[in-house]
């Protein structure tokens, strides 16, 4: 078993990575209290939720309940969040309850936000079941829901007590979701670690083929980078924003198309190419980096072009409500070299327009 740590003083926590970890109820139970609500969704519940509920319930000292939310990004909202509070109150769960998030990033973000709010904060454990949630959303404590006017606009920083990553659950993941998660893996190479990017160029076919040794390495490297960044800047005062490479463009695509049409990772994949394209136009990186990133996206079965029905103004409209906008100034994550990102508002707006235009040729 691989074990990493997110170092945040008295809110530090471990990340465990192993095939078959879901069956290790001793390890899981050591992070749970006596009242447990497994929060999952209608897809994951029959695959892993019911089994986990039964396995934990056989431990005589635990009360274990399961709530299956509707599945999809379009349900990541305040109405669905209320279903979690409704169930907790119906069950009369108290401040000693544990919320266990079993699912992808949608479930994890909502469950974490519910844990932050219920009785002003209860115990929270992440068991992520998509690549995206295993390498990104389950680590670092960002929780929340979408608002019709913006993605992830309502939420809280709330760290889990532990993250348990079982590689075997990825066997049932649809291939499109696998690829979407790999976009965030590519991101770590681009922003932080050139040698990891090179490793991905060689090993992407293994990841796509669900080779567990390759997946374990890629997930561990990704979590290690994320843990290092979060430990330095938990609440995104500065450095942490580099984790959003491509997200400002990507969120515009997601919001314009309607949440759920483009997967988050797919939108981020194209958004990263846009950020790299702008970095090339600014003269900060060689075009060769963009060409290699495009090829890696293709190897991961990710899109390399934006939606054909978006104009530069569409992008700019959504980008203006990005959380990184400060004093009405748009800030973007760009690359200064392969493996090194920076957050800046200091770029030529005409070059941004040229970049957007080049991704909107069909409009
Ligand atoms: P998701 O949660 O919608 O899961 C994708 C799909 O896979 C869903 O249909 C789900 O039911 C299904 N699924 C999950 N596990 C499965 C499994 N093992 N087998 C079969 N099907 C399975 O999407 P996601 O990509 O995991 O997460 C995207 C969300 O994460 C977005 O809302 C995004 O905003 C958020 N996010 C948050 C952070 C953060 O730091 N908190 C970071 C990145 C993304
Ligand atoms: N996914 C970006 C972050 O956690 O900060």
Short mmCIF file of C-alpha atoms and ligand atoms in Angstrom, two decimals:
data_model
loop_
_atom_site.label_atom_id
_atom_site.label_comp_id
_atom_site.label_asym_id
_atom_site.label_seq_id
_atom_site.Cartn_x
_atom_site.Cartn_y
_atom_site.Cartn_z
CA UNK A 1 0.00 0.00 0.00
CA UNK A 2 1.23 3.51 -0.84
CA UNK A 3 0.74 6.19 1.81
CA UNK A 4 1.13 9.94 1.39
CA UNK A 5 0.37 12.78 3.76
CA UNK A 6 -1.21 16.18 3.29
CA UNK A 7 0.66 18.33 5.81
CA UNK A 8 -1.69 20.90 7.31
CA UNK A 9 -0.75 20.98 10.99
CA UNK A 10 -3.54 19.61 13.16
CA UNK A 11 -5.68 19.09 10.02
CA UNK A 12 -3.11 16.83 8.32
CA UNK A 13 -4.39 13.58 6.87
CA UNK A 14 -3.22 10.48 5.02
CA UNK A 15 -3.90 9.35 1.45
CA UNK A 16 -3.82 5.56 1.02
CA UNK A 17 -3.53 4.01 -2.46
CA UNK A 18 -3.98 0.30 -3.14
CA UNK A 19 -5.93 -2.20 -5.21
CA UNK A 20 -8.71 -3.75 -3.13
CA UNK A 21 -8.68 -1.06 -0.44
CA UNK A 22 -12.50 -0.96 -0.21
CA UNK A 23 -12.44 -4.42 1.33
CA UNK A 24 -10.07 -3.23 4.08
CA UNK A 25 -12.84 -2.23 6.48
CA UNK A 26 -10.42 -2.26 9.44
CA UNK A 27 -8.45 0.62 7.90
CA UNK A 28 -11.61 2.44 6.85
CA UNK A 29 -13.30 1.98 10.22
CA UNK A 30 -10.30 3.51 11.98
CA UNK A 31 -11.30 6.87 10.40
CA UNK A 32 -15.03 6.57 11.07
CA UNK A 33 -17.19 7.44 14.05
CA UNK A 34 -20.15 5.33 15.20
CA UNK A 35 -22.79 7.02 13.03
CA UNK A 36 -21.91 6.77 9.35
CA UNK A 37 -23.75 8.09 6.33
CA UNK A 38 -22.30 6.82 3.06
CA UNK A 39 -23.09 9.50 0.48
CA UNK A 40 -22.92 8.14 -3.04
CA UNK A 41 -25.00 8.25 -6.20
CA UNK A 42 -27.44 6.00 -8.07
CA UNK A 43 -24.67 4.64 -10.34
CA UNK A 44 -22.04 3.91 -7.70
CA UNK A 45 -24.46 2.63 -5.02
CA UNK A 46 -25.16 -0.75 -6.68
CA UNK A 47 -21.52 -1.14 -7.78
CA UNK A 48 -19.77 -0.46 -4.46
CA UNK A 49 -22.10 1.38 -2.05
CA UNK A 50 -24.37 -1.44 -0.92
CA UNK A 51 -21.43 -3.81 -0.49
CA UNK A 52 -19.57 -1.28 1.60
CA UNK A 53 -22.65 -0.54 3.71
CA UNK A 54 -23.15 -4.24 4.46
CA UNK A 55 -19.44 -4.81 5.18
CA UNK A 56 -19.31 -1.90 7.63
CA UNK A 57 -22.69 -2.74 9.18
CA UNK A 58 -21.45 -6.21 10.16
CA UNK A 59 -19.22 -4.43 12.65
CA UNK A 60 -21.60 -4.48 15.61
CA UNK A 61 -20.61 -1.09 16.98
CA UNK A 62 -21.46 0.96 13.86
CA UNK A 63 -24.72 2.46 12.53
CA UNK A 64 -24.31 2.62 8.76
CA UNK A 65 -26.77 4.28 6.38
CA UNK A 66 -26.52 4.99 2.66
CA UNK A 67 -27.85 7.87 0.59
CA UNK A 68 -27.77 7.59 -3.22
CA UNK A 69 -28.02 11.01 -4.85
CA UNK A 70 -29.08 11.46 -8.48
CA UNK A 71 -26.06 11.10 -10.76
CA UNK A 72 -24.59 13.99 -12.70
CA UNK A 73 -22.98 17.43 -12.66
CA UNK A 74 -26.41 18.96 -13.30
CA UNK A 75 -27.44 17.77 -9.79
CA UNK A 76 -24.46 19.41 -8.10
CA UNK A 77 -26.62 22.13 -6.58
CA UNK A 78 -28.24 23.36 -3.39
CA UNK A 79 -31.39 21.28 -3.91
CA UNK A 80 -29.41 18.04 -3.99
CA UNK A 81 -27.28 19.20 -1.06
CA UNK A 82 -30.49 19.53 0.97
CA UNK A 83 -31.19 15.83 0.45
CA UNK A 84 -28.07 15.08 2.52
CA UNK A 85 -29.21 17.36 5.36
CA UNK A 86 -32.75 15.91 5.17
CA UNK A 87 -31.41 12.37 5.63
CA UNK A 88 -29.00 13.33 8.43
CA UNK A 89 -31.81 15.03 10.35
CA UNK A 90 -34.29 12.19 9.72
CA UNK A 91 -31.67 9.81 11.11
CA UNK A 92 -31.08 12.18 14.05
CA UNK A 93 -27.36 11.94 13.43
CA UNK A 94 -25.41 14.20 15.77
CA UNK A 95 -22.12 16.06 15.73
CA UNK A 96 -20.25 12.77 16.02
CA UNK A 97 -21.50 11.55 12.65
CA UNK A 98 -19.14 10.71 9.78
CA UNK A 99 -20.01 11.49 6.16
CA UNK A 100 -18.26 9.06 3.82
CA UNK A 101 -18.09 10.27 0.22
CA UNK A 102 -18.12 7.29 -2.14
CA UNK A 103 -18.06 8.44 -5.76
CA UNK A 104 -16.53 10.90 -8.18
CA UNK A 105 -15.88 14.58 -7.73
CA UNK A 106 -19.55 15.54 -7.80
CA UNK A 107 -20.37 13.33 -4.82
CA UNK A 108 -17.12 14.25 -3.03
CA UNK A 109 -17.61 18.01 -3.43
CA UNK A 110 -21.24 17.87 -2.24
CA UNK A 111 -20.61 15.44 0.60
CA UNK A 112 -17.65 17.51 1.80
CA UNK A 113 -19.70 20.69 1.77
CA UNK A 114 -22.49 18.95 3.68
CA UNK A 115 -19.92 17.75 6.22
CA UNK A 116 -18.61 21.31 6.60
CA UNK A 117 -22.13 22.66 7.25
CA UNK A 118 -23.98 19.94 9.17
CA UNK A 119 -24.06 21.02 12.80
CA UNK A 120 -21.15 23.34 11.86
CA UNK A 121 -18.84 20.51 10.88
CA UNK A 122 -18.70 16.74 11.18
CA UNK A 123 -16.14 14.03 10.42
CA UNK A 124 -15.58 13.44 6.68
CA UNK A 125 -13.78 10.68 4.75
CA UNK A 126 -13.18 10.54 0.99
CA UNK A 127 -13.34 7.28 -0.98
CA UNK A 128 -13.00 8.58 -4.56
CA UNK A 129 -14.04 6.27 -7.40
CA UNK A 130 -13.04 8.14 -10.59
CA UNK A 131 -9.53 8.97 -11.78
CA UNK A 132 -10.38 12.66 -11.56
CA UNK A 133 -11.49 12.42 -7.95
CA UNK A 134 -8.56 10.16 -7.01
CA UNK A 135 -5.93 12.56 -8.36
CA UNK A 136 -7.60 15.87 -7.66
CA UNK A 137 -10.95 16.57 -6.06
CA UNK A 138 -10.67 14.25 -3.03
CA UNK A 139 -7.41 15.91 -1.93
CA UNK A 140 -7.13 19.46 -0.68
CA UNK A 141 -10.47 20.25 0.91
CA UNK A 142 -12.28 22.24 -1.77
CA UNK A 143 -15.97 21.43 -1.42
CA UNK A 144 -19.12 22.97 -2.83
CA UNK A 145 -21.91 23.14 -5.38
CA UNK A 146 -22.65 24.97 -8.62
CA UNK A 147 -24.95 27.98 -9.09
CA UNK A 148 -26.71 28.59 -12.43
CA UNK A 149 -24.49 31.68 -12.78
CA UNK A 150 -21.20 29.96 -12.07
CA UNK A 151 -19.49 26.69 -11.30
CA UNK A 152 -18.44 25.82 -7.74
CA UNK A 153 -19.53 29.28 -6.62
CA UNK A 154 -20.94 28.15 -3.26
CA UNK A 155 -18.68 26.13 -1.03
CA UNK A 156 -16.10 25.86 1.73
CA UNK A 157 -12.58 24.67 2.38
CA UNK A 158 -13.05 21.58 4.52
CA UNK A 159 -10.41 18.88 4.77
CA UNK A 160 -11.26 15.19 5.11
CA UNK A 161 -9.85 12.95 7.86
CA UNK A 162 -8.47 10.53 5.25
CA UNK A 163 -8.55 9.70 1.55
CA UNK A 164 -8.72 6.03 0.59
CA UNK A 165 -8.03 5.24 -3.07
CA UNK A 166 -8.92 1.78 -4.37
CA UNK A 167 -7.52 1.28 -7.88
CA UNK A 168 -9.86 -1.64 -8.61
CA UNK A 169 -12.98 0.53 -8.74
CA UNK A 170 -11.58 2.06 -11.93
CA UNK A 171 -12.34 -1.22 -13.76
CA UNK A 172 -16.01 -0.20 -14.05
CA UNK A 173 -15.33 3.42 -15.03
CA UNK A 174 -16.56 4.36 -18.54
CA UNK A 175 -13.59 5.05 -20.83
CA UNK A 176 -14.71 8.65 -21.43
CA UNK A 177 -14.52 9.28 -17.66
CA UNK A 178 -11.11 7.62 -17.49
CA UNK A 179 -9.81 10.01 -20.15
CA UNK A 180 -11.39 13.01 -18.44
CA UNK A 181 -9.51 12.15 -15.24
CA UNK A 182 -6.26 11.80 -17.14
CA UNK A 183 -6.56 15.46 -18.17
CA UNK A 184 -5.87 16.45 -14.55
CA UNK A 185 -2.93 14.00 -14.46
CA UNK A 186 -1.46 15.68 -17.56
CA UNK A 187 -1.99 19.01 -15.79
CA UNK A 188 0.39 18.03 -12.96
CA UNK A 189 3.16 17.29 -15.44
CA UNK A 190 2.62 20.59 -17.23
CA UNK A 191 2.53 22.79 -14.12
CA UNK A 192 5.00 21.10 -11.81
CA UNK A 193 7.10 18.25 -13.12
CA UNK A 194 8.66 17.97 -16.57
CA UNK A 195 9.93 14.43 -15.93
CA UNK A 196 6.41 13.28 -14.95
CA UNK A 197 5.14 14.81 -18.22
CA UNK A 198 7.80 12.81 -20.10
CA UNK A 199 6.77 9.65 -18.20
CA UNK A 200 3.17 10.29 -19.29
CA UNK A 201 4.24 10.64 -22.93
CA UNK A 202 5.68 7.12 -22.74
CA UNK A 203 3.08 5.49 -20.52
CA UNK A 204 -0.26 6.97 -21.62
CA UNK A 205 -1.21 3.76 -23.52
CA UNK A 206 -0.78 1.79 -20.27
CA UNK A 207 -2.97 4.21 -18.35
CA UNK A 208 -5.68 4.01 -21.01
CA UNK A 209 -5.44 0.20 -20.79
CA UNK A 210 -5.96 0.40 -16.98
CA UNK A 211 -2.53 -1.07 -16.19
CA UNK A 212 -2.63 -0.98 -12.36
CA UNK A 213 1.10 -0.49 -11.84
CA UNK A 214 1.11 2.51 -14.17
CA UNK A 215 -2.09 3.86 -12.63
CA UNK A 216 -0.70 3.54 -9.11
CA UNK A 217 2.40 5.51 -10.10
CA UNK A 218 0.43 8.22 -11.93
CA UNK A 219 -2.08 8.60 -9.10
CA UNK A 220 0.63 8.68 -6.43
CA UNK A 221 2.67 11.29 -8.34
CA UNK A 222 -0.43 13.41 -8.93
CA UNK A 223 -1.53 13.26 -5.29
CA UNK A 224 2.01 14.03 -4.13
CA UNK A 225 2.15 17.18 -6.26
CA UNK A 226 -1.31 18.25 -5.14
CA UNK A 227 -0.47 17.57 -1.47
CA UNK A 228 2.75 19.62 -1.78
CA UNK A 229 0.92 22.58 -3.31
CA UNK A 230 -2.01 22.46 -0.86
CA UNK A 231 0.36 22.21 2.13
CA UNK A 232 1.95 25.50 1.03
CA UNK A 233 -1.26 27.36 0.20
CA UNK A 234 -4.39 25.68 1.54
CA UNK A 235 -6.84 28.52 0.84
CA UNK A 236 -5.50 29.60 -2.55
CA UNK A 237 -3.87 32.84 -1.52
CA UNK A 238 -1.37 32.36 -4.36
CA UNK A 239 0.45 29.19 -5.41
CA UNK A 240 -2.58 26.86 -5.28
CA UNK A 241 -4.14 28.66 -8.24
CA UNK A 242 -1.62 26.92 -10.53
CA UNK A 243 -3.75 23.78 -10.03
CA UNK A 244 -6.31 25.57 -12.17
CA UNK A 245 -4.30 25.49 -15.40
CA UNK A 246 -6.86 25.51 -18.21
CA UNK A 247 -9.78 25.76 -15.78
CA UNK A 248 -10.76 29.38 -16.54
CA UNK A 249 -11.19 28.48 -20.22
CA UNK A 250 -12.61 25.07 -19.32
CA UNK A 251 -15.23 26.42 -16.91
CA UNK A 252 -16.40 28.74 -19.72
CA UNK A 253 -16.88 25.72 -21.99
CA UNK A 254 -18.71 23.73 -19.28
CA UNK A 255 -21.03 26.60 -18.38
CA UNK A 256 -21.76 27.60 -21.99
CA UNK A 257 -22.50 24.06 -23.13
CA UNK A 258 -24.60 23.28 -20.02
CA UNK A 259 -23.09 21.39 -17.07
CA UNK A 260 -22.59 17.74 -17.89
CA UNK A 261 -22.50 17.99 -21.70
CA UNK A 262 -18.74 18.40 -21.76
CA UNK A 263 -17.09 16.52 -18.89
CA UNK A 264 -15.04 18.71 -16.55
CA UNK A 265 -11.82 16.95 -17.56
CA UNK A 266 -12.59 17.28 -21.27
CA UNK A 267 -13.17 21.02 -20.91
CA UNK A 268 -9.99 21.37 -18.86
CA UNK A 269 -8.06 19.39 -21.49
CA UNK A 270 -8.91 21.93 -24.20
CA UNK A 271 -8.56 24.80 -21.71
CA UNK A 272 -4.98 23.73 -20.96
CA UNK A 273 -4.16 23.84 -24.67
CA UNK A 274 -5.63 27.35 -24.79
CA UNK A 275 -3.46 28.41 -21.84
CA UNK A 276 -0.41 26.91 -23.54
CA UNK A 277 -1.32 28.57 -26.85
CA UNK A 278 -1.45 31.94 -25.08
CA UNK A 279 1.87 31.19 -23.35
CA UNK A 280 3.37 30.53 -26.80
CA UNK A 281 1.92 33.78 -28.18
CA UNK A 282 3.45 35.66 -25.25
CA UNK A 283 6.82 34.13 -26.09
CA UNK A 284 7.09 32.31 -22.75
CA UNK A 285 7.25 28.70 -24.01
CA UNK A 286 8.26 27.01 -27.26
CA UNK A 287 5.51 25.95 -29.66
CA UNK A 288 6.94 22.42 -29.29
CA UNK A 289 5.48 22.24 -25.75
CA UNK A 290 2.01 22.97 -27.11
CA UNK A 291 2.47 20.36 -29.84
CA UNK A 292 3.54 17.74 -27.25
CA UNK A 293 0.60 18.58 -24.95
CA UNK A 294 -1.79 18.29 -27.89
CA UNK A 295 -0.33 14.87 -28.75
CA UNK A 296 -0.65 13.75 -25.13
CA UNK A 297 -4.31 14.84 -25.07
CA UNK A 298 -4.86 12.80 -28.23
CA UNK A 299 -3.11 9.77 -26.73
CA UNK A 300 -5.46 10.08 -23.74
CA UNK A 301 -8.49 10.26 -26.08
CA UNK A 302 -9.16 13.83 -24.98
CA UNK A 303 -10.47 16.66 -27.19
CA UNK A 304 -8.01 19.17 -28.61
CA UNK A 305 -10.50 21.66 -30.09
CA UNK A 306 -13.14 23.75 -28.36
CA UNK A 307 -16.88 23.42 -29.03
CA UNK A 308 -17.80 24.68 -32.49
CA UNK A 309 -20.64 26.88 -31.20
CA UNK A 310 -18.57 29.20 -28.96
CA UNK A 311 -17.29 32.66 -29.88
CA UNK A 312 -14.45 34.61 -28.17
CA UNK A 313 -17.13 36.78 -26.54
CA UNK A 314 -18.81 33.68 -25.13
CA UNK A 315 -15.51 32.72 -23.50
CA UNK A 316 -14.83 36.21 -22.19
CA UNK A 317 -18.33 36.50 -20.70
CA UNK A 318 -17.91 33.39 -18.59
CA UNK A 319 -14.25 34.07 -17.82
CA UNK A 320 -15.23 37.40 -16.28
CA UNK A 321 -16.97 35.59 -13.39
CA UNK A 322 -14.04 33.27 -12.69
CA UNK A 323 -13.00 33.03 -9.04
CA UNK A 324 -9.50 34.19 -9.99
CA UNK A 325 -10.83 37.56 -11.21
CA UNK A 326 -9.57 40.25 -8.81
CA UNK A 327 -10.49 43.97 -8.99
CA UNK A 328 -12.18 43.24 -12.36
CA UNK A 329 -8.86 41.99 -13.73
CA UNK A 330 -8.76 38.59 -15.34
CA UNK A 331 -5.96 36.41 -13.97
CA UNK A 332 -4.84 33.33 -15.84
CA UNK A 333 -2.63 30.36 -15.11
CA UNK A 334 0.01 30.20 -17.83
CA UNK A 335 3.28 28.33 -18.33
CA UNK A 336 6.69 29.99 -18.10
CA UNK A 337 8.33 26.68 -19.04
CA UNK A 338 7.34 23.03 -19.20
CA UNK A 339 6.84 21.98 -15.56
CA UNK A 340 6.45 25.54 -14.28
CA UNK A 341 3.25 27.58 -14.04
CA UNK A 342 2.47 31.08 -12.88
CA UNK A 343 -0.70 33.06 -12.19
CA UNK A 344 -0.75 36.44 -13.86
CA UNK A 345 -2.95 39.32 -14.92
CA UNK A 346 -0.01 40.71 -16.84
CA UNK A 347 -0.66 39.59 -20.42
CA UNK A 348 -1.51 41.31 -23.68
CA UNK A 349 -5.30 41.21 -24.07
CA UNK A 350 -4.97 41.21 -27.88
CA UNK A 351 -2.96 38.01 -27.63
CA UNK A 352 -5.72 36.47 -25.51
CA UNK A 353 -8.23 37.46 -28.21
CA UNK A 354 -6.01 35.94 -30.91
CA UNK A 355 -5.74 32.77 -28.86
CA UNK A 356 -9.53 32.55 -28.38
CA UNK A 357 -10.09 33.25 -32.07
CA UNK A 358 -7.81 30.41 -33.06
CA UNK A 359 -9.95 28.00 -30.99
CA UNK A 360 -13.22 29.42 -32.39
CA UNK A 361 -12.60 29.17 -36.10
CA UNK A 362 -15.97 27.60 -36.88
CA UNK A 363 -18.14 30.28 -35.20
P1 LIG B 1 -18.51 12.58 -11.52
O1 LIG B 1 -18.46 12.67 -10.06
O2 LIG B 1 -19.71 13.10 -12.21
O3 LIG B 1 -18.29 11.07 -11.95
C1 LIG B 1 -18.29 10.74 -13.32
C2 LIG B 1 -19.27 9.62 -13.67
O4 LIG B 1 -18.69 8.38 -13.30
C3 LIG B 1 -20.59 9.68 -12.93
O5 LIG B 1 -21.62 9.27 -13.78
C4 LIG B 1 -20.41 8.67 -11.81
O6 LIG B 1 -21.63 8.14 -11.35
C5 LIG B 1 -19.59 7.63 -12.49
N1 LIG B 1 -18.75 6.82 -11.64
C6 LIG B 1 -18.03 7.22 -10.57
N2 LIG B 1 -17.24 6.22 -10.15
C7 LIG B 1 -17.50 5.16 -10.96
C8 LIG B 1 -16.97 3.86 -11.03
N3 LIG B 1 -15.97 3.46 -10.24
N4 LIG B 1 -17.47 3.02 -11.98
C9 LIG B 1 -18.43 3.46 -12.85
N5 LIG B 1 -18.93 4.69 -12.85
C10 LIG B 1 -18.46 5.54 -11.90
O7 LIG B 1 -17.26 13.34 -12.18
P2 LIG B 1 -15.73 13.47 -11.77
O8 LIG B 1 -15.00 13.67 -13.02
O9 LIG B 1 -15.29 12.43 -10.84
O10 LIG B 1 -15.70 14.84 -10.95
C11 LIG B 1 -16.05 16.05 -11.57
C12 LIG B 1 -16.40 17.04 -10.50
O11 LIG B 1 -15.28 17.25 -9.64
C13 LIG B 1 -16.79 18.41 -11.02
O12 LIG B 1 -17.96 18.81 -10.37
C14 LIG B 1 -15.63 19.30 -10.63
O13 LIG B 1 -16.02 20.62 -10.39
C15 LIG B 1 -15.15 18.64 -9.37
N6 LIG B 1 -13.76 18.91 -9.05
C16 LIG B 1 -13.47 19.31 -7.81
C17 LIG B 1 -12.17 19.55 -7.43
C18 LIG B 1 -11.85 19.91 -6.02
O14 LIG B 1 -10.70 20.27 -5.75
N7 LIG B 1 -12.78 19.80 -5.11
C19 LIG B 1 -11.13 19.35 -8.35
C20 LIG B 1 -11.47 18.93 -9.64
C21 LIG B 1 -12.78 18.71 -9.98
N1 LIG B 2 -8.57 21.54 -8.40
C1 LIG B 2 -7.95 22.75 -7.99
C2 LIG B 2 -7.68 22.83 -6.53
O1 LIG B 2 -7.94 21.92 -5.79
O2 LIG B 2 -7.21 23.83 -6.07
#
